[in-house]
PDB file of C-alpha atoms and ligand atoms in Angstrom:
ATOM      1  CA  ASP A  72      95.134  91.915 106.846  1.00  0.00           C
ATOM      2  CA  SER A  73      94.360  91.283 102.962  1.00  0.00           C
ATOM      3  CA  GLY A  74      92.349  94.179 102.288  1.00  0.00           C
ATOM      4  CA  GLU A  75      95.313  96.613 102.769  1.00  0.00           C
ATOM      5  CA  PHE A  76      97.772  95.398  99.758  1.00  0.00           C
ATOM      6  CA  SER A  77      97.961  97.913  97.264  1.00  0.00           C
ATOM      7  CA  TRP A  78      99.398  96.760  93.991  1.00  0.00           C
ATOM      8  CA  GLU A  79      99.673 100.409  92.699  1.00  0.00           C
ATOM      9  CA  ARG A  80     102.174 101.320  95.652  1.00  0.00           C
ATOM     10  CA  TYR A  81     103.839  97.880  95.454  1.00  0.00           C
ATOM     11  CA  LEU A  82     104.716  98.284  91.991  1.00  0.00           C
ATOM     12  CA  GLN A  83     105.804 101.833  92.449  1.00  0.00           C
ATOM     13  CA  HIS A  84     108.061 100.851  95.109  1.00  0.00           C
ATOM     14  CA  THR A  85     109.732  97.584  93.415  1.00  0.00           C
ATOM     15  CA  GLY A  86     109.621  99.593  90.257  1.00  0.00           C
ATOM     16  CA  MET A  87     108.477  95.954  88.619  1.00  0.00           C
ATOM     17  CA  LYS A  88     105.971  95.613  85.660  1.00  0.00           C
ATOM     18  CA  PRO A  89     103.107  93.557  86.114  1.00  0.00           C
ATOM     19  CA  ALA A  90     102.302  90.629  83.279  1.00  0.00           C
ATOM     20  CA  ASP A  91      99.703  91.612  80.617  1.00  0.00           C
ATOM     21  CA  LEU A  92      96.408  90.188  80.449  1.00  0.00           C
ATOM     22  CA  ALA A  93      97.212  88.606  77.360  1.00  0.00           C
ATOM     23  CA  CYS A  94      99.601  86.367  79.179  1.00  0.00           C
ATOM     24  CA  PHE A  95      97.108  84.434  81.039  1.00  0.00           C
ATOM     25  CA  LYS A  96      93.988  81.875  80.166  1.00  0.00           C
ATOM     26  CA  GLN A  97      91.824  84.139  82.286  1.00  0.00           C
ATOM     27  CA  THR A  98      89.279  86.676  81.171  1.00  0.00           C
ATOM     28  CA  SER A  99      89.500  90.364  81.257  1.00  0.00           C
ATOM     29  CA  ASP A 100      90.913  91.856  84.498  1.00  0.00           C
ATOM     30  CA  LYS A 101      88.191  94.997  83.907  1.00  0.00           C
ATOM     31  CA  ILE A 102      84.860  92.761  84.103  1.00  0.00           C
ATOM     32  CA  PRO A 103      84.335  90.375  87.221  1.00  0.00           C
ATOM     33  CA  LEU A 104      83.460  86.839  86.277  1.00  0.00           C
ATOM     34  CA  ASP A 105      79.836  86.173  87.260  1.00  0.00           C
ATOM     35  CA  ASN A 106      79.975  83.105  89.926  1.00  0.00           C
ATOM     36  CA  LYS A 107      76.021  82.396  90.331  1.00  0.00           C
ATOM     37  CA  PHE A 108      76.617  79.146  92.127  1.00  0.00           C
ATOM     38  CA  GLU A 109      75.778  78.929  95.696  1.00  0.00           C
ATOM     39  CA  VAL A 110      77.244  76.903  98.600  1.00  0.00           C
ATOM     40  CA  SER A 111      75.444  73.272  99.051  1.00  0.00           C
ATOM     41  CA  GLN A 112      74.909  73.014  95.268  1.00  0.00           C
ATOM     42  CA  LYS A 113      76.073  69.879  93.525  1.00  0.00           C
ATOM     43  CA  LEU A 114      77.665  69.206  90.315  1.00  0.00           C
ATOM     44  CA  GLU A 115      79.847  66.698  88.574  1.00  0.00           C
ATOM     45  CA  THR A 116      83.649  67.267  88.681  1.00  0.00           C
ATOM     46  CA  THR A 117      86.770  65.494  87.623  1.00  0.00           C
ATOM     47  CA  ASP A 118      88.364  64.086  90.440  1.00  0.00           C
ATOM     48  CA  ALA A 119      91.519  66.215  91.441  1.00  0.00           C
ATOM     49  CA  ARG A 120      93.311  63.566  92.597  1.00  0.00           C
ATOM     50  CA  ASN A 121      92.216  61.199  89.756  1.00  0.00           C
ATOM     51  CA  PRO A 122      91.608  63.257  86.815  1.00  0.00           C
ATOM     52  CA  SER A 123      90.190  60.382  84.701  1.00  0.00           C
ATOM     53  CA  ALA A 124      87.274  59.955  86.968  1.00  0.00           C
ATOM     54  CA  ILE A 125      84.031  62.225  87.328  1.00  0.00           C
ATOM     55  CA  SER A 126      82.354  62.109  90.498  1.00  0.00           C
ATOM     56  CA  VAL A 127      79.639  64.106  92.189  1.00  0.00           C
ATOM     57  CA  ALA A 128      80.649  66.867  94.601  1.00  0.00           C
ATOM     58  CA  THR A 129      78.854  69.575  97.008  1.00  0.00           C
ATOM     59  CA  ILE A 130      79.971  73.262  96.919  1.00  0.00           C
ATOM     60  CA  VAL A 131      80.978  73.690 100.565  1.00  0.00           C
ATOM     61  CA  ALA A 132      82.475  77.418 100.173  1.00  0.00           C
ATOM     62  CA  ILE A 133      82.741  80.312  97.830  1.00  0.00           C
ATOM     63  CA  GLN A 134      85.428  82.978  97.337  1.00  0.00           C
ATOM     64  CA  GLY A 135      84.685  85.507  94.578  1.00  0.00           C
ATOM     65  CA  PRO A 136      84.636  83.433  91.326  1.00  0.00           C
ATOM     66  CA  ARG A 137      86.105  80.422  92.850  1.00  0.00           C
ATOM     67  CA  LEU A 138      84.542  77.254  94.223  1.00  0.00           C
ATOM     68  CA  CYS A 139      85.468  74.767  97.230  1.00  0.00           C
ATOM     69  CA  LEU A 140      84.359  71.245  96.068  1.00  0.00           C
ATOM     70  CA  ARG A 141      83.736  68.325  98.358  1.00  0.00           C
ATOM     71  CA  LEU A 142      83.360  64.780  96.679  1.00  0.00           C
ATOM     72  CA  ASP A 143      80.280  63.419  97.922  1.00  0.00           C
ATOM     73  CA  GLY A 144      81.138  60.445 100.506  1.00  0.00           C
ATOM     74  CA  THR A 145      84.664  61.921 101.467  1.00  0.00           C
ATOM     75  CA  ASP A 146      85.596  63.637 104.571  1.00  0.00           C
ATOM     76  CA  GLY A 147      86.795  67.176 104.272  1.00  0.00           C
ATOM     77  CA  CYS A 148      90.644  66.518 103.946  1.00  0.00           C
ATOM     78  CA  ASN A 149      90.765  66.577 100.294  1.00  0.00           C
ATOM     79  CA  ASP A 150      88.441  69.495  99.156  1.00  0.00           C
ATOM     80  CA  PHE A 151      89.657  71.357  96.058  1.00  0.00           C
ATOM     81  CA  TRP A 152      88.953  74.652  94.444  1.00  0.00           C
ATOM     82  CA  ARG A 153      87.847  75.380  90.760  1.00  0.00           C
ATOM     83  CA  LEU A 154      87.073  78.540  89.061  1.00  0.00           C
ATOM     84  CA  CYS A 155      83.229  78.783  88.065  1.00  0.00           C
ATOM     85  CA  ASP A 156      84.420  78.797  84.477  1.00  0.00           C
ATOM     86  CA  SER A 157      86.601  75.694  84.788  1.00  0.00           C
ATOM     87  CA  LYS A 158      86.394  72.950  81.850  1.00  0.00           C
ATOM     88  CA  ASP A 159      86.430  70.576  84.835  1.00  0.00           C
ATOM     89  CA  ILE A 160      83.029  71.020  86.257  1.00  0.00           C
ATOM     90  CA  PHE A 161      79.864  70.071  84.634  1.00  0.00           C
ATOM     91  CA  PRO A 162      75.825  70.010  85.401  1.00  0.00           C
ATOM     92  CA  LEU A 163      74.564  66.811  86.932  1.00  0.00           C
ATOM     93  CA  GLY A 164      73.374  64.245  84.179  1.00  0.00           C
ATOM     94  CA  THR A 165      76.514  65.507  81.873  1.00  0.00           C
ATOM     95  CA  CYS A 166      78.182  61.911  82.484  1.00  0.00           C
ATOM     96  CA  ALA A 167      75.285  59.928  81.811  1.00  0.00           C
ATOM     97  CA  ALA A 168      74.465  61.997  78.806  1.00  0.00           C
ATOM     98  CA  HIS A 169      77.863  61.077  77.236  1.00  0.00           C
ATOM     99  CA  GLY A 170      77.294  57.396  78.260  1.00  0.00           C
ATOM    100  CA  GLY A 171      79.560  57.589  81.145  1.00  0.00           C
ATOM    101  CA  LEU A 172      79.449  56.330  85.148  1.00  0.00           C
ATOM    102  CA  LEU A 173      80.133  58.148  87.908  1.00  0.00           C
ATOM    103  CA  GLN A 174      82.675  56.993  89.963  1.00  0.00           C
ATOM    104  CA  PRO A 175      83.289  56.613  93.848  1.00  0.00           C
ATOM    105  CA  PRO A 176      85.747  59.317  94.637  1.00  0.00           C
ATOM    106  CA  LEU A 177      89.283  58.398  96.062  1.00  0.00           C
ATOM    107  CA  GLY A 178      88.808  58.824  99.639  1.00  0.00           C
ATOM    108  CA  PHE A 179      85.224  57.271  99.508  1.00  0.00           C
ATOM    109  CA  THR A 180      84.409  56.877 103.426  1.00  0.00           C
ATOM    110  CA  LYS A 181      82.070  53.597 102.490  1.00  0.00           C
ATOM    111  CA  ASN A 182      82.400  50.341 101.240  1.00  0.00           C
ATOM    112  CA  VAL A 183      82.733  50.903  97.677  1.00  0.00           C
ATOM    113  CA  SER A 184      79.783  48.265  96.925  1.00  0.00           C
ATOM    114  CA  THR A 185      77.204  50.638  98.573  1.00  0.00           C
ATOM    115  CA  TRP A 186      78.299  53.099  95.764  1.00  0.00           C
ATOM    116  CA  PRO A 187      75.384  52.970  93.409  1.00  0.00           C
ATOM    117  CA  SER A 188      72.965  53.159  96.241  1.00  0.00           C
ATOM    118  CA  PHE A 189      75.013  56.042  98.101  1.00  0.00           C
ATOM    119  CA  LEU A 190      74.893  57.822  94.542  1.00  0.00           C
ATOM    120  CA  GLN A 191      71.111  57.513  94.198  1.00  0.00           C
ATOM    121  CA  ARG A 192      70.439  58.986  97.619  1.00  0.00           C
ATOM    122  CA  THR A 193      73.009  61.756  97.171  1.00  0.00           C
ATOM    123  CA  LEU A 194      71.578  63.046  94.251  1.00  0.00           C
ATOM    124  CA  GLN A 195      68.383  62.930  95.798  1.00  0.00           C
ATOM    125  CA  GLY A 196      69.195  65.240  98.541  1.00  0.00           C
ATOM    126  CA  GLY A 197      70.492  68.743  98.216  1.00  0.00           C
ATOM    127  CA  HIS A 198      69.990  70.927  94.764  1.00  0.00           C
ATOM    128  CA  HIS A 199      71.656  70.938  91.686  1.00  0.00           C
ATOM    129  CA  ALA A 200      73.365  73.709  89.869  1.00  0.00           C
ATOM    130  CA  ASP A 201      71.573  74.890  87.198  1.00  0.00           C
ATOM    131  CA  SER A 202      73.426  74.389  83.915  1.00  0.00           C
ATOM    132  CA  SER A 203      73.133  78.389  83.270  1.00  0.00           C
ATOM    133  CA  CYS A 204      75.788  78.753  86.048  1.00  0.00           C
ATOM    134  CA  PHE A 205      78.544  77.021  84.174  1.00  0.00           C
ATOM    135  CA  LEU A 206      80.656  79.270  82.263  1.00  0.00           C
ATOM    136  CA  GLN A 207      82.927  78.601  79.018  1.00  0.00           C
ATOM    137  CA  GLU A 208      86.413  78.495  79.884  1.00  0.00           C
ATOM    138  CA  PRO A 209      88.349  81.243  78.350  1.00  0.00           C
ATOM    139  CA  LYS A 210      90.687  80.193  75.271  1.00  0.00           C
ATOM    140  CA  GLY A 211      93.825  81.219  76.427  1.00  0.00           C
ATOM    141  CA  PRO A 212      97.200  82.555  74.732  1.00  0.00           C
ATOM    142  CA  ASP A 213      98.630  80.192  71.782  1.00  0.00           C
ATOM    143  CA  GLU A 214     102.156  80.879  73.271  1.00  0.00           C
ATOM    144  CA  ASN A 215     104.178  81.503  76.344  1.00  0.00           C
ATOM    145  CA  MET A 216     104.318  85.249  76.744  1.00  0.00           C
ATOM    146  CA  PHE A 217     105.628  85.614  79.978  1.00  0.00           C
ATOM    147  CA  GLU A 218     109.152  87.070  80.894  1.00  0.00           C
ATOM    148  CA  VAL A 219     111.340  86.907  84.110  1.00  0.00           C
ATOM    149  CA  GLY A 220     110.519  89.638  86.207  1.00  0.00           C
ATOM    150  CA  MET A 221     106.773  90.305  85.579  1.00  0.00           C
ATOM    151  CA  LYS A 222     104.438  90.370  88.574  1.00  0.00           C
ATOM    152  CA  LEU A 223     101.412  88.362  88.772  1.00  0.00           C
ATOM    153  CA  GLU A 224      98.603  86.965  91.248  1.00  0.00           C
ATOM    154  CA  ALA A 225      99.110  83.354  91.914  1.00  0.00           C
ATOM    155  CA  ILE A 226      97.349  80.475  93.855  1.00  0.00           C
ATOM    156  CA  ASP A 227      99.708  79.020  96.725  1.00  0.00           C
ATOM    157  CA  ARG A 228      99.299  75.585  95.560  1.00  0.00           C
ATOM    158  CA  LYS A 229     100.314  74.277  99.273  1.00  0.00           C
ATOM    159  CA  ASN A 230      97.353  76.633 100.710  1.00  0.00           C
ATOM    160  CA  PRO A 231      95.406  76.701  97.388  1.00  0.00           C
ATOM    161  CA  HIS A 232      92.642  78.944  99.256  1.00  0.00           C
ATOM    162  CA  LEU A 233      95.171  81.889  99.099  1.00  0.00           C
ATOM    163  CA  ILE A 234      96.243  84.236  96.097  1.00  0.00           C
ATOM    164  CA  CYS A 235      99.541  86.112  96.464  1.00  0.00           C
ATOM    165  CA  PRO A 236     101.443  88.362  94.714  1.00  0.00           C
ATOM    166  CA  ALA A 237     104.409  86.721  92.787  1.00  0.00           C
ATOM    167  CA  THR A 238     106.953  86.819  90.225  1.00  0.00           C
ATOM    168  CA  ILE A 239     108.177  85.232  87.235  1.00  0.00           C
ATOM    169  CA  GLY A 240     111.521  83.812  88.152  1.00  0.00           C
ATOM    170  CA  ASP A 241     112.027  82.182  85.230  1.00  0.00           C
ATOM    171  CA  VAL A 242     110.792  80.753  81.816  1.00  0.00           C
ATOM    172  CA  ASP A 243     111.728  77.526  80.050  1.00  0.00           C
ATOM    173  CA  GLY A 244     109.571  76.560  76.901  1.00  0.00           C
ATOM    174  CA  ASP A 245     105.924  76.385  78.067  1.00  0.00           C
ATOM    175  CA  GLN A 246     106.978  76.494  81.634  1.00  0.00           C
ATOM    176  CA  VAL A 247     107.242  79.401  83.843  1.00  0.00           C
ATOM    177  CA  PHE A 248     108.425  79.582  87.435  1.00  0.00           C
ATOM    178  CA  ILE A 249     106.239  80.876  90.135  1.00  0.00           C
ATOM    179  CA  SER A 250     108.272  82.636  92.928  1.00  0.00           C
ATOM    180  CA  PHE A 251     106.288  83.976  95.905  1.00  0.00           C
ATOM    181  CA  ASP A 252     107.009  87.816  97.023  1.00  0.00           C
ATOM    182  CA  GLY A 253     108.563  87.853 100.092  1.00  0.00           C
ATOM    183  CA  TRP A 254     108.647  84.316 101.028  1.00  0.00           C
ATOM    184  CA  ARG A 255     111.319  81.480 100.881  1.00  0.00           C
ATOM    185  CA  GLY A 256     111.221  79.101  98.043  1.00  0.00           C
ATOM    186  CA  THR A 257     109.314  76.651  99.804  1.00  0.00           C
ATOM    187  CA  PHE A 258     106.119  77.695  98.078  1.00  0.00           C
ATOM    188  CA  ASP A 259     107.177  78.382  94.492  1.00  0.00           C
ATOM    189  CA  TYR A 260     106.440  76.052  91.637  1.00  0.00           C
ATOM    190  CA  TRP A 261     106.723  75.431  88.088  1.00  0.00           C
ATOM    191  CA  ALA A 262     103.439  76.031  85.918  1.00  0.00           C
ATOM    192  CA  THR A 263     102.725  75.781  82.266  1.00  0.00           C
ATOM    193  CA  TYR A 264     101.947  79.512  81.096  1.00  0.00           C
ATOM    194  CA  ASP A 265      98.208  78.910  80.464  1.00  0.00           C
ATOM    195  CA  SER A 266      97.672  77.400  84.214  1.00  0.00           C
ATOM    196  CA  ARG A 267      94.061  78.301  85.567  1.00  0.00           C
ATOM    197  CA  ASP A 268      96.440  78.837  89.084  1.00  0.00           C
ATOM    198  CA  LEU A 269      98.049  82.300  87.470  1.00  0.00           C
ATOM    199  CA  PHE A 270      95.953  85.732  87.294  1.00  0.00           C
ATOM    200  CA  PRO A 271      96.723  89.063  86.282  1.00  0.00           C
ATOM    201  CA  VAL A 272      97.772  92.033  88.621  1.00  0.00           C
ATOM    202  CA  GLY A 273      94.425  93.393  89.990  1.00  0.00           C
ATOM    203  CA  TRP A 274      92.391  90.026  89.289  1.00  0.00           C
ATOM    204  CA  CYS A 275      91.584  89.553  93.199  1.00  0.00           C
ATOM    205  CA  ASN A 276      90.705  93.025  93.549  1.00  0.00           C
ATOM    206  CA  ILE A 277      88.114  93.080  90.480  1.00  0.00           C
ATOM    207  CA  ASN A 278      86.724  89.564  91.466  1.00  0.00           C
ATOM    208  CA  ASP A 279      86.091  90.372  95.126  1.00  0.00           C
ATOM    209  CA  HIS A 280      88.772  87.757  96.001  1.00  0.00           C
ATOM    210  CA  PRO A 281      91.190  88.402  98.910  1.00  0.00           C
ATOM    211  CA  ILE A 282      94.931  88.810  98.201  1.00  0.00           C
ATOM    212  CA  GLN A 283      97.790  87.769 100.386  1.00  0.00           C
ATOM    213  CA  GLN A 284     100.373  90.451 101.593  1.00  0.00           C
ATOM    214  CA  PRO A 285     103.692  89.484 100.347  1.00  0.00           C
ATOM    215  CA  GLY A 286     105.813  88.006 103.090  1.00  0.00           C
ATOM    216  CA  PHE A 287     108.728  89.434 105.039  1.00  0.00           C
ATOM    217  CA  LYS A 288     111.647  87.537 103.862  1.00  0.00           C
ATOM    218  CA  GLY A 289     114.245  89.915 102.251  1.00  0.00           C
ATOM    219  CA  GLU A 290     113.416  93.192 100.404  1.00  0.00           C
ATOM    220  CA  ASN A 291     110.724  92.821  97.717  1.00  0.00           C
ATOM    221  CA  PRO A 292     112.569  90.254  95.335  1.00  0.00           C
ATOM    222  CA  VAL A 293     114.173  91.906  92.552  1.00  0.00           C
ATOM    223  CA  VAL A 294     114.814  89.446  89.879  1.00  0.00           C
ATOM    224  CA  GLY A 295     118.700  88.359  90.259  1.00  0.00           C
ATOM    225  CA  GLU A 296     120.403  85.571  91.971  1.00  0.00           C
ATOM    226  CA  LYS A 297     117.723  84.491  94.572  1.00  0.00           C
ATOM    227  CA  LEU A 298     115.335  83.893  91.694  1.00  0.00           C
ATOM    228  CA  ARG A 299     117.756  82.136  89.291  1.00  0.00           C
ATOM    229  CA  HIS A 300     118.853  79.931  92.284  1.00  0.00           C
ATOM    230  CA  LEU A 301     115.464  78.861  93.333  1.00  0.00           C
ATOM    231  CA  ALA A 302     114.458  78.273  89.652  1.00  0.00           C
ATOM    232  CA  GLU A 303     117.524  76.339  89.112  1.00  0.00           C
ATOM    233  CA  GLN A 304     117.051  74.330  92.481  1.00  0.00           C
ATOM    234  CA  SER A 305     113.485  73.338  91.918  1.00  0.00           C
ATOM    235  CA  LYS A 306     113.919  72.597  88.149  1.00  0.00           C
ATOM    236  CA  ARG A 307     116.972  70.018  89.556  1.00  0.00           C
ATOM    237  CA  GLN A 308     114.338  68.514  91.760  1.00  0.00           C
ATOM    238  CA  THR A 309     111.696  68.515  89.070  1.00  0.00           C
ATOM    239  CA  ARG A 310     114.440  66.745  86.476  1.00  0.00           C
ATOM    240  CA  SER A 311     115.237  64.070  89.117  1.00  0.00           C
ATOM    241  CA  VAL A 312     111.990  63.191  89.639  1.00  0.00           C
ATOM    242  CA  THR A 313     110.535  62.928  85.908  1.00  0.00           C
ATOM    243  CA  ASN A 314     114.074  61.303  85.178  1.00  0.00           C
ATOM    244  CA  GLN A 315     114.906  63.817  82.857  1.00  0.00           C
ATOM    245  CA  PRO A 316     118.802  64.434  82.226  1.00  0.00           C
ATOM    246  CA  GLU A 317     120.201  67.045  84.694  1.00  0.00           C
ATOM    247  CA  PRO A 318     122.129  70.124  83.233  1.00  0.00           C
ATOM    248  CA  LYS A 319     125.625  70.117  83.837  1.00  0.00           C
ATOM    249  CA  SER A 320     125.863  73.702  85.078  1.00  0.00           C
ATOM    250  CA  SER A 321     125.598  73.188  88.768  1.00  0.00           C
ATOM    251  CA  ASN A 322     128.100  75.078  90.849  1.00  0.00           C
ATOM    252  CA  GLN A 323     128.681  75.149  94.353  1.00  0.00           C
ATOM    253  CA  LYS A 324     128.500  78.866  94.862  1.00  0.00           C
ATOM    254  CA  ASP A 325     124.980  78.869  93.197  1.00  0.00           C
ATOM    255  CA  ILE A 326     123.493  76.560  96.324  1.00  0.00           C
ATOM    256  CA  ALA A 327     124.785  78.833  98.919  1.00  0.00           C
ATOM    257  CA  PRO A 328     121.929  78.900 101.708  1.00  0.00           C
ATOM    258  CA  PRO A 329     119.668  82.063 101.412  1.00  0.00           C
ATOM    259  CA  SER A 330     120.580  84.588 103.505  1.00  0.00           C
ATOM    260  CA  ALA A 331     119.086  85.090 107.285  1.00  0.00           C
ATOM    261  CA  PRO A 332     116.011  86.592 107.371  1.00  0.00           C
ATOM    262  CA  THR A 333     115.866  90.103 108.915  1.00  0.00           C
ATOM    263  CA  LYS A 334     112.469  89.389 110.240  1.00  0.00           C
ATOM    264  CA  PRO A 335     111.111  86.254 110.948  1.00  0.00           C
ATOM    265  CA  THR A 336     109.830  84.004 108.465  1.00  0.00           C
ATOM    266  CA  ARG A 337     106.068  83.584 108.564  1.00  0.00           C
ATOM    267  CA  ARG A 338     104.736  80.072 108.980  1.00  0.00           C
TER     268      ARG A 338
HETATM  269  N1  MLY B1229     102.371  80.082 107.669  1.00  0.00           N
HETATM  270  C1  MLY B1229     101.688  79.090 106.604  1.00  0.00           C
HETATM  271  C2  MLY B1229     100.972  79.643 105.181  1.00  0.00           C
HETATM  272  C3  MLY B1229     101.949  80.274 104.482  1.00  0.00           C
HETATM  273  C4  MLY B1229     101.445  80.887 103.128  1.00  0.00           C
HETATM  274  C5  MLY B1229     102.534  81.105 102.117  1.00  0.00           C
HETATM  275  N2  MLY B1229     102.192  81.727 100.825  1.00  0.00           N
HETATM  276  C6  MLY B1229     101.544  83.027 101.212  1.00  0.00           C
HETATM  277  C7  MLY B1229     103.252  81.659 100.053  1.00  0.00           C
HETATM  278  C8  MLY B1229     102.427  77.819 106.492  1.00  0.00           C
HETATM  279  O1  MLY B1229     103.771  78.413 106.334  1.00  0.00           O
HETATM  280  O2  MLY B1229     102.051  76.911 105.837  1.00  0.00           O
END
């Protein structure tokens, strides 16, 4: 069903504007990224769950310019995605060249004392991604240029293989609130404006990556009470987690539950 979505029609229908390419830390929306990687190649990467450690990973899937990585020695439960121009992936040998040691990943399924011999074996098997595959990460803008109501494409962080139509629901310093069109607030999140999870409208199409349809919840969301409410709610949650002071503006009528769906919410 993903081939059917047309931004042109959707933007016309909603009367909303896409965020300009200059807002994003992504390369051009006109020229596709040249993904030269292949499934089963090995590389070095920061461990997504333990970013201070560098480990060996195998490419287990490819979707347009995105690589699905599995850390060697782990099961398939913590696979994660990286762009082929990510600054967090390196050719094998990079860590050693910088005097570092490859670390056993979180979730290493074997006894950690076997890591050195495991590493030796895993590096011998399989082919290595050539250094020519690795692309320079784009520089990105110096400041947050997003504005409330701009449309974009964003990774659903709860289902990170998916990229979906979304709207900037709020802006707060260098943070932007990503609200997924046609879905309840469950999937929405705050991101820094230069997050690699945010893409300009048309990125999926040009990069041969599937894009999801908007959900069915309500009409196509127009900026207004729903987005403000979701943004405030999520900000309060984030603040209480990080122990930051809560703004003194909460008002009972702002936390009314969202109206009943007209069509069943997708699960
Ligand atoms: N039905 C699945 C996937 C939901 C995906 C929502 N995204 C596209 C915003 C679930 O509920 O987990």
